[in-house]
XYZ file of C-alpha atoms in Angstrom:
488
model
C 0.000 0.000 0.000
C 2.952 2.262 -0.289
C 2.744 2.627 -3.901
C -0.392 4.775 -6.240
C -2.047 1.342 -7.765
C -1.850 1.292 -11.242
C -5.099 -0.402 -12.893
C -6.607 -1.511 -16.219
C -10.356 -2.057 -15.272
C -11.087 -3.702 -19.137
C -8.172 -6.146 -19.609
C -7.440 -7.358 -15.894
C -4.000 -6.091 -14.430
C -2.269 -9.952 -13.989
C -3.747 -10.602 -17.389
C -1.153 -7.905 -18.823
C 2.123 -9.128 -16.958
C 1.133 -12.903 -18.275
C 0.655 -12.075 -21.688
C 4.060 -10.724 -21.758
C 5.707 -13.096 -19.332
C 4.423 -15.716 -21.691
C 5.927 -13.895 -25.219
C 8.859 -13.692 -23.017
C 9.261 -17.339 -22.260
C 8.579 -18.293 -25.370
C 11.330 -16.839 -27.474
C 13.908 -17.114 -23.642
C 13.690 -20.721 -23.353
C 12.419 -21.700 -26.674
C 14.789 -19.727 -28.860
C 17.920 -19.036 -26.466
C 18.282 -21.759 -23.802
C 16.896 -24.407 -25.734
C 17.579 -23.423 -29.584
C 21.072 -21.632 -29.297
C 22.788 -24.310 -27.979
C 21.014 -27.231 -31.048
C 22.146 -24.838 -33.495
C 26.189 -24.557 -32.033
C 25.654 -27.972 -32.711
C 24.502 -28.335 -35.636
C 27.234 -25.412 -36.880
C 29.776 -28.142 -35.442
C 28.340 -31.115 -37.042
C 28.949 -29.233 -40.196
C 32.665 -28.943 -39.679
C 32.543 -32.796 -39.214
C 30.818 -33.457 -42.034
C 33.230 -31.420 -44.452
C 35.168 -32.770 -47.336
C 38.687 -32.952 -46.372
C 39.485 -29.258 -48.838
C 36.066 -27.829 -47.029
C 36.224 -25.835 -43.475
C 32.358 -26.616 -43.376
C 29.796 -28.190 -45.854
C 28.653 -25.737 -47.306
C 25.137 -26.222 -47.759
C 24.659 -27.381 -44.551
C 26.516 -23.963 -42.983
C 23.938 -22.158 -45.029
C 20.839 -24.126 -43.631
C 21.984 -23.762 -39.583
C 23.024 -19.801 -40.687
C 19.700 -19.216 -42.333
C 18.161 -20.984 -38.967
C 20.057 -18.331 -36.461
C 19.070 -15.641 -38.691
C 15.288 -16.464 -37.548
C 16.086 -16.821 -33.871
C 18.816 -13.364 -34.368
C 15.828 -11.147 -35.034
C 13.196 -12.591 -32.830
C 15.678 -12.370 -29.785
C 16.653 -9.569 -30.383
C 13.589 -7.678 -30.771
C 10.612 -9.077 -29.651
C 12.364 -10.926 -27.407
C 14.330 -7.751 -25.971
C 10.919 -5.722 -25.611
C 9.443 -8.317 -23.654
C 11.768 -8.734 -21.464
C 11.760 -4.634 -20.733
C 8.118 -5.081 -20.847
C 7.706 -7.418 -17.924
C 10.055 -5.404 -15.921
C 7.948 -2.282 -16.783
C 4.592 -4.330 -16.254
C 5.224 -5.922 -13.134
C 6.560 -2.205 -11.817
C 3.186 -0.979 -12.555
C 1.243 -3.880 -11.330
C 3.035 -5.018 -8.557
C 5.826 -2.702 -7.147
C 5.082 -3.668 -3.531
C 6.394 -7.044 -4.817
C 8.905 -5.898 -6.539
C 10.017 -3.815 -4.752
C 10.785 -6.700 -2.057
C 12.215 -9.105 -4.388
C 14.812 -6.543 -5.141
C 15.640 -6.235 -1.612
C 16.526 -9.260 -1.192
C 17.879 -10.666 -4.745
C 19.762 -7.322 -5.171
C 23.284 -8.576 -5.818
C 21.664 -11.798 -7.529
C 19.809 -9.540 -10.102
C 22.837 -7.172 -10.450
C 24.959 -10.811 -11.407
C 21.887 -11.574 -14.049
C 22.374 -8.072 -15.595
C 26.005 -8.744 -16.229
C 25.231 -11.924 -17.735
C 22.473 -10.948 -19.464
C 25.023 -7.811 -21.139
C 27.515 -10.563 -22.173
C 24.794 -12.571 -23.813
C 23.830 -9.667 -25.209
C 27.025 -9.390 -26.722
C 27.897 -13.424 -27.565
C 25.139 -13.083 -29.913
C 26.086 -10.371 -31.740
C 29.074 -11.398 -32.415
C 27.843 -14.892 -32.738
C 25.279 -13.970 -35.370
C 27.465 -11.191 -37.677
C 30.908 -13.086 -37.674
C 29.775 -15.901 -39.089
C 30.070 -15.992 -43.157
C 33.675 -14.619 -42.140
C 34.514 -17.010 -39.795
C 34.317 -19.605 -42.541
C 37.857 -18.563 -43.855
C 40.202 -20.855 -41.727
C 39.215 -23.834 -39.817
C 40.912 -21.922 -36.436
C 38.875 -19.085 -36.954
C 35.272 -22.089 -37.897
C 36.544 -23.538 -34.185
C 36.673 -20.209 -32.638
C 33.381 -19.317 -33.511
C 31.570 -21.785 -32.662
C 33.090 -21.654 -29.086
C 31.533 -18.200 -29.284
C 28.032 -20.532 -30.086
C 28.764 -22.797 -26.365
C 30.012 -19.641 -24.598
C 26.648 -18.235 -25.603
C 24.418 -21.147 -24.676
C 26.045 -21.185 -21.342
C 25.252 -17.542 -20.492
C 22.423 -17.562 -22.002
C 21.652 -21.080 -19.622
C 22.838 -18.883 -16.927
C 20.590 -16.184 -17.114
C 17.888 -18.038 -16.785
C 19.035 -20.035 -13.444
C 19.680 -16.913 -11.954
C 15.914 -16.121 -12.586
C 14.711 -19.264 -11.884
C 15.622 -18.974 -8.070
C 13.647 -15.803 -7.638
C 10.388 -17.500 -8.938
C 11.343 -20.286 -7.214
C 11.605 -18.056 -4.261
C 8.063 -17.044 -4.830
C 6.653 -20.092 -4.735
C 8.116 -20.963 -1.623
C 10.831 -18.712 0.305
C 11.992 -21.858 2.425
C 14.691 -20.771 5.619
C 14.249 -17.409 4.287
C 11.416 -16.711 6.354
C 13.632 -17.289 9.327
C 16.277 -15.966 8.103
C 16.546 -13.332 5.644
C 19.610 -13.635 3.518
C 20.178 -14.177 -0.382
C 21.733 -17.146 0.173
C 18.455 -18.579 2.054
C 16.167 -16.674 -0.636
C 18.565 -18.144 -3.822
C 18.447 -21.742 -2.791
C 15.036 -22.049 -2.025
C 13.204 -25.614 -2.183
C 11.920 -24.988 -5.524
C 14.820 -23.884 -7.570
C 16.397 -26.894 -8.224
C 13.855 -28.982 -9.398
C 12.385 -26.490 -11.024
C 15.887 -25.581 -13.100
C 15.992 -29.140 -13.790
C 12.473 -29.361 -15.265
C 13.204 -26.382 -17.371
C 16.162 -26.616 -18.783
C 15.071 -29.980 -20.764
C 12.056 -28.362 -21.525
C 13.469 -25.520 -23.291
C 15.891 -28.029 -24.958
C 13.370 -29.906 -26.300
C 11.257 -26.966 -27.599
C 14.527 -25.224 -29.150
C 14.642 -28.848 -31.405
C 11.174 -28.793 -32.596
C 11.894 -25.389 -33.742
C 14.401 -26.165 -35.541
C 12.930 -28.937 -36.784
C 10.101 -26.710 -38.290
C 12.456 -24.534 -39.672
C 14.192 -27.227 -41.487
C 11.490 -28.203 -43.344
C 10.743 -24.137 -44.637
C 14.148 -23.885 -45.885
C 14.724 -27.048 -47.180
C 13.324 -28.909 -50.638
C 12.420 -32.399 -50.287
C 14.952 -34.633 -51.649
C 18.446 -32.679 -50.338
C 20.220 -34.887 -48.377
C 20.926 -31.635 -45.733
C 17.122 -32.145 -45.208
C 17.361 -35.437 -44.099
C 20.554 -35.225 -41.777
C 18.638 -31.901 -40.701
C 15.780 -33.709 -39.218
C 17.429 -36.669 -38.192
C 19.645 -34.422 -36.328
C 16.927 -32.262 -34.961
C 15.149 -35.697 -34.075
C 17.810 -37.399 -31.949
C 18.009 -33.772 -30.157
C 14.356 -34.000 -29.172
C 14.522 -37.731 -28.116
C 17.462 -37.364 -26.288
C 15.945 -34.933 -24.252
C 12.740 -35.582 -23.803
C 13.473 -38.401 -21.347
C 15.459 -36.326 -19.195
C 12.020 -33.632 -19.351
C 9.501 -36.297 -18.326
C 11.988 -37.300 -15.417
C 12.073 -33.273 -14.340
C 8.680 -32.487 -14.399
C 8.290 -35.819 -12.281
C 10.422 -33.915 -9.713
C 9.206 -30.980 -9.967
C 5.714 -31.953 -9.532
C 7.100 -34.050 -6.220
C 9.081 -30.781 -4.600
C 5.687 -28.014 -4.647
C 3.834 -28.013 -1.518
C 0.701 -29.912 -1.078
C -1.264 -26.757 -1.047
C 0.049 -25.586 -4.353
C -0.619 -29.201 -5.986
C -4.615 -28.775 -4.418
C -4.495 -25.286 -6.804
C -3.525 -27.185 -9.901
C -7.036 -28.176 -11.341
C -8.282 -24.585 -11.314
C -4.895 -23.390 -12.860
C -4.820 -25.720 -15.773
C -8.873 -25.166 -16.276
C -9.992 -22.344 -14.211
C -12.573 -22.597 -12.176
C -15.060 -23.230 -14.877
C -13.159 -26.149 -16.047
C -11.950 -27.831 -13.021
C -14.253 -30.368 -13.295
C -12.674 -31.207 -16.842
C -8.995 -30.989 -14.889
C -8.244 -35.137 -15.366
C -9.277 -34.677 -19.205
C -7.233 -31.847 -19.548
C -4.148 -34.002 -18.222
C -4.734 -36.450 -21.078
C -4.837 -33.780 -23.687
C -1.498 -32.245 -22.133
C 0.024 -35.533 -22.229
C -0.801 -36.250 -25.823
C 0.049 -32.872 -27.001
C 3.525 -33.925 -25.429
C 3.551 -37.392 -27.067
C 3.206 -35.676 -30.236
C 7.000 -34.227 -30.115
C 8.408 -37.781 -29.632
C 6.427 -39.205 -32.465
C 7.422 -36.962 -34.979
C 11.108 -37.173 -33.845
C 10.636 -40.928 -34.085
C 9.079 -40.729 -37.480
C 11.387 -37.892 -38.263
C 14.494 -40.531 -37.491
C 12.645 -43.400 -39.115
C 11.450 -41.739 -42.718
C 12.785 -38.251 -42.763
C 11.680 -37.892 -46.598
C 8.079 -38.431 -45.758
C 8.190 -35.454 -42.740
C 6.239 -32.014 -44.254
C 5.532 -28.354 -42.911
C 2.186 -29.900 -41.021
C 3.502 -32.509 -39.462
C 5.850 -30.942 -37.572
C 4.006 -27.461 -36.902
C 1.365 -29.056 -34.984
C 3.735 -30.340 -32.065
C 5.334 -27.284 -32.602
C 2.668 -25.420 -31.408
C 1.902 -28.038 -28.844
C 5.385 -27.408 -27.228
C 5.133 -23.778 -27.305
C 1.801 -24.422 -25.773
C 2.765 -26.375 -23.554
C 5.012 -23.782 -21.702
C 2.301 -21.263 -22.029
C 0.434 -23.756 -20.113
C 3.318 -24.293 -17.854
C 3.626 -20.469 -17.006
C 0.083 -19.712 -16.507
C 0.369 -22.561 -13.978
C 3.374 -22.027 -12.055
C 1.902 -17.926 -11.558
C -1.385 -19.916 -10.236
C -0.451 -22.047 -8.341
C 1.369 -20.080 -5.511
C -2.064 -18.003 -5.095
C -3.119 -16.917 -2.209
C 0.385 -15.673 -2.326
C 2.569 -13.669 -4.620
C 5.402 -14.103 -2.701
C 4.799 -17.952 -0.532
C 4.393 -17.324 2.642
C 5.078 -13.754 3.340
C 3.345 -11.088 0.517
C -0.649 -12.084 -0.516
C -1.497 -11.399 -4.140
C -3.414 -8.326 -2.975
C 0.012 -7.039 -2.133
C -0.506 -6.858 1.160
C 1.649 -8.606 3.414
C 0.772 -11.524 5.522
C 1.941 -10.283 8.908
C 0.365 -6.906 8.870
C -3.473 -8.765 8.606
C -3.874 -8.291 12.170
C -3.599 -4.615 12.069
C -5.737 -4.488 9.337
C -7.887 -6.575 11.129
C -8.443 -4.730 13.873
C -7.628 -0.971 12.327
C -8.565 -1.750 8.916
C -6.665 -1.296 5.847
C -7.863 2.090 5.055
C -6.541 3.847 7.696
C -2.762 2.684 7.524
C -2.885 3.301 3.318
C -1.222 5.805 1.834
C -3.193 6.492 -1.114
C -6.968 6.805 -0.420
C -9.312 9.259 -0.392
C -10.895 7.795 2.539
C -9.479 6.899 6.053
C -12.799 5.579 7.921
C -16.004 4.500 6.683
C -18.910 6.470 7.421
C -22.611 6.328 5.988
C -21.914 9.352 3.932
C -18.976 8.155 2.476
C -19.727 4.167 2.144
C -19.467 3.711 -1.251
C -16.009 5.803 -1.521
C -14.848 3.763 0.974
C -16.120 0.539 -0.849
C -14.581 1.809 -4.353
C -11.153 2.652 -1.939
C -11.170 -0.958 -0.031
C -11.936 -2.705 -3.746
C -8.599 -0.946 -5.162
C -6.312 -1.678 -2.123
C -7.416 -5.477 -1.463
C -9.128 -7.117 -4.970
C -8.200 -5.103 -8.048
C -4.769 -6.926 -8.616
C -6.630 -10.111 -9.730
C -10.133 -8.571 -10.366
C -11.977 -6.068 -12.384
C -15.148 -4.348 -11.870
C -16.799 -4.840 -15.242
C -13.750 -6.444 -17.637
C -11.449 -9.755 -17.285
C -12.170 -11.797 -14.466
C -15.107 -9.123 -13.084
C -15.747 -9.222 -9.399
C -19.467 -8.464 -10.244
C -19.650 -11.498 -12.745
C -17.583 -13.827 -10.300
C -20.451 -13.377 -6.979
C -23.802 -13.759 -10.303
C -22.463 -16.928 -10.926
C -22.588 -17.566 -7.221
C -26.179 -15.946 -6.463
C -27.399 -16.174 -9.992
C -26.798 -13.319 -13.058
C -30.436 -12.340 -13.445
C -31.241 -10.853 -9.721
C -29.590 -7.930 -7.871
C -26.505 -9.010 -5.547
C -27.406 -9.222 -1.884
C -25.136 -7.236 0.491
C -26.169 -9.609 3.425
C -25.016 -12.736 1.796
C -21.884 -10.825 0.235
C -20.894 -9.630 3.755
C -21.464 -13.459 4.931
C -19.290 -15.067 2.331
C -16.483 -12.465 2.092
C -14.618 -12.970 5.359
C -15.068 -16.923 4.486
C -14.492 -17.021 1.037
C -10.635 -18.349 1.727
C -11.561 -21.501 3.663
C -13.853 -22.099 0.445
C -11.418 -21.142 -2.373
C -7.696 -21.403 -0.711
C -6.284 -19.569 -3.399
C -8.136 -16.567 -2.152
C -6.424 -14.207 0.311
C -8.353 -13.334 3.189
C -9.903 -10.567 3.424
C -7.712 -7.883 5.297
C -10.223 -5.201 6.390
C -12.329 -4.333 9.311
C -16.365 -5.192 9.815
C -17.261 -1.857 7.971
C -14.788 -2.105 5.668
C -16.588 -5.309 4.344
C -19.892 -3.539 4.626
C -18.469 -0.669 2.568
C -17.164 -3.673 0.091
C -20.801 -5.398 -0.418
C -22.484 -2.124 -0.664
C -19.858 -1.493 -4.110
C -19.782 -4.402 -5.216
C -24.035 -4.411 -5.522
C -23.499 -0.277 -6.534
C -21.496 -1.636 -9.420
C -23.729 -4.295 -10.897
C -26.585 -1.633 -11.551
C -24.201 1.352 -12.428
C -21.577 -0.874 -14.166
C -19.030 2.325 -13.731
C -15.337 1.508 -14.462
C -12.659 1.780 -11.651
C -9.731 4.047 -12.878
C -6.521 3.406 -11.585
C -3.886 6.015 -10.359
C -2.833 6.455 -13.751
C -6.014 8.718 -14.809
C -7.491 9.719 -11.783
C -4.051 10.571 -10.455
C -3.304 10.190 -6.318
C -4.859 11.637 -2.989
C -2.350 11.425 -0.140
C -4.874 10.083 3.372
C -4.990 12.636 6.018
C -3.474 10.404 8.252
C -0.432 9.389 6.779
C 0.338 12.605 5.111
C 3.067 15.168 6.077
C 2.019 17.469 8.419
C -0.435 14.220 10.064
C 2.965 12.805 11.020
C 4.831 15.797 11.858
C 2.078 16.029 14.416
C 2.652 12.439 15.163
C 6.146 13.016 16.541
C 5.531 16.029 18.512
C 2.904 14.528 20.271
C 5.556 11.745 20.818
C 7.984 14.251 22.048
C 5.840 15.784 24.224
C 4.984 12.261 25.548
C 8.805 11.678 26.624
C 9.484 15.332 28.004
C 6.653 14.867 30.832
């Protein structure tokens, strides 16, 4: 509550940072963790492959060249906006958050930008010194150890970030003791690491296996040791994934595997949560049959066939993202920060004060009958508008019609009932962190909003009023009364 809230009442305010997380891990693991290091490979495979006179086959240089030159731009680009964009995103969104994750993964963050810089770097000079390094052999050797050296930082950057979502999902001996070290190695971060580094391995291969078959004719012989290549990369790896995610699964806490049917489905689709398992799994089995078939009869494999696992993999971390952010609900950070932002040990003061009077930015400081709906509109911004909106994505009107029925006006009584409970009911729900008439004040806007349907603007339009209580001169006052205290 220390920070103006930023919100976007049509799209949902999450909804924003996960479109652009998901971009973002897309093109990070798909394209840089998983593809650069197939294509170093590939780049050496050529130099094996060479006629005795030849520093590389030629042809096949041009194929794995022509490949990089798709993953050069998208990296680069959309790849380097998104990664500013969740950065600027999550600022908005979330800076309470953030702003705590800093504090404590400072140095770790400060180690990710170096490594991130020398990526940054690698792949230029990667990318635009490759038709000249094809002049000598030492000069073929030395670039490609520019190719590993770039895989590894680019590995490296993300198992640096890894830990902090780890962290996230469960701080571990950090909440006893606050250190990096205790935050970094969290129970999480290793299996997680180990789940997705595979998986981005395995994506980077079907990738490149769809680009094969756009830049190659049927019939050239680079097709086929393209695919079979691309192939035993997949099926090497995909082992090693299924193992992972086995792990993975094992190491989240019990609560966080009871959230998974809602986060795969929503709550709509819960019910269809086993089904949706099956579909997952096939989508997966997909990848291994068409490196199978893709090892087996490489002339027969076409665009199609391979896009549709394609799509299925990049799916599939989609899927895996939209999860993992789920999953840890009622928290944003496990244990310590709820997803309202608010953090878990300061409930009791809000409990017992309410939340309005120790925020910073409200127009209101105590409810009153005059000023109930304010209040209501003020206590909806602070405690439900990261996840909800009033009238858009994920509407907080919508969510209590399908509980009381869509054609009949909310009731305040029942709303003020279910509120204070709704956690027990739906665990990934924070609790509700407000005083008695703060929840009365919450009902009565909730119902105001169903007839009026009037959009909640965030700080960004409406701009900021400071409470009376918390502003200067309210605690200049504060510490001469204190003063006086001690001088009697």
């Amino acid at each position: 509550m220390d920070f103006p809230l930023f919100h976007l009442d049509w799209l949902n305010n999450r909804l924003l940072i996960a479109m652009i997380a998901i971009i973002h891990v897309f093109i990070n693991h798909g394209l840089a963790v998983g593809f650069m290091p197939y294509i170093t490979w590939l780049e050496q495979k050529g130099v094996k492959m060479s006629a005795p006179d030849q520093i590389t086959d030629p042809v096949w240089d041009d194929l794995i060249y022509r490949k990089m030159t798709v993953a050069f731009i998208i990296t680069t680009t959309i790849g380097a906006m998104t990664g500013v964009g969740i950065w600027f995103s999550a600022a908005l969104i979330s800076p309470a958050s953030i702003g705590s994750l800093i504090r404590v993964f400072y140095f770790a963050w400060f180690a990710e930008w170096t490594v991130f810089v020398t990526e940054v770097v690698l792949i230029l000079i990667y990318f635009l010194t490759w038709k000249s390094a094809n002049r000598t052999l030492r000069s073929k050797l030395r670039h490609i150890r520019f190719g590993w050296f770039l895989s590894l930082f680019s590995w490296i950057t993300m198992a640096i970030i890894v830990s902090i979502l780890g962290f996230m999902m469960d701080p571990g001996n950090w909440k006893t003791h606050h250190s990096l070290l205790n935050g970094f190695t969290n129970p999480i971060y290793l299996p997680q690491l180990f789940f997705r580094t595979p998986a981005a391995m395995v994506t980077g291969g079907i990738f490149g296996m769809l680009l094969t078959t756009i830049f190659t004719r049927r019939g050239m012989p680079a097709r086929e040791v393209a695919l079979r290549s691309a192939a035993k990369w997949i099926l090497y790896w995909a082992p090693v994934c299924l193992l992972a995610a086995c792990i993975y699964y094992k190491a989240m806490p019990e609560a966080m595997r009871e959230n998974m049917s809602t986060a795969v489905g929503t709550m709509e689709f819960a019910q269809y949560y086993d089904l949706l398992r099956y579909i997952i799994g096939g989508a997966l089995s997909m990848l291994v049959l068409i490196s199978a078939w893709a090892w087996w009869k490489p002339r027969s494999v076409r665009f199609a066939f391979v896009l549709v696992p394609c799509i299925a993999a990049f799916g599939f971390l989609g899927i895996f993202e939209r999860v993992r952010e789920f999953i840890r609900k009622p928290y944003v950070i496990g244990g310590y920060m709820y997803s309202n932002l608010l953090r878990e040990e300061d409930y009791p003061l809000y409990k017992q004060d309410g939340i309005l009077k120790h925020a910073t930015y409200t127009s209101i400081s105590e409810v009153t009958a005059d000023n109930k709906l304010e209040a209501g509109r003020n206590v909806f911004l602070l405690s439900c508008s990261r996840c909800h909106t009033t009238n858009g994505v994920n509407s907080i009107v919508e969510v209590f019609e399908r509980m009381y029925g869509k054609d009949k006006p909310l009731d305040e009584a029942s709303m003020t009932g279910y509120i204070p409970n709704m956690h027990m009911g739906r665990t990934y729900m924070p609790p509700f962190p407000g005083n008695r008439k703060e929840l009365e004040a919450l009902a009565a806007y909730i119902r105001h909003l169903q007839v009026s349907r009037q959009p909640l603007e965030g700080a960004q339009t409406e701009g900021i009023i400071v409470n009376k209580l918390n502003n200067v001169q309210a605690v200049e006052n504060m510490i001469l009364e204190e003063e006086k205290q001690q001088t009697k």
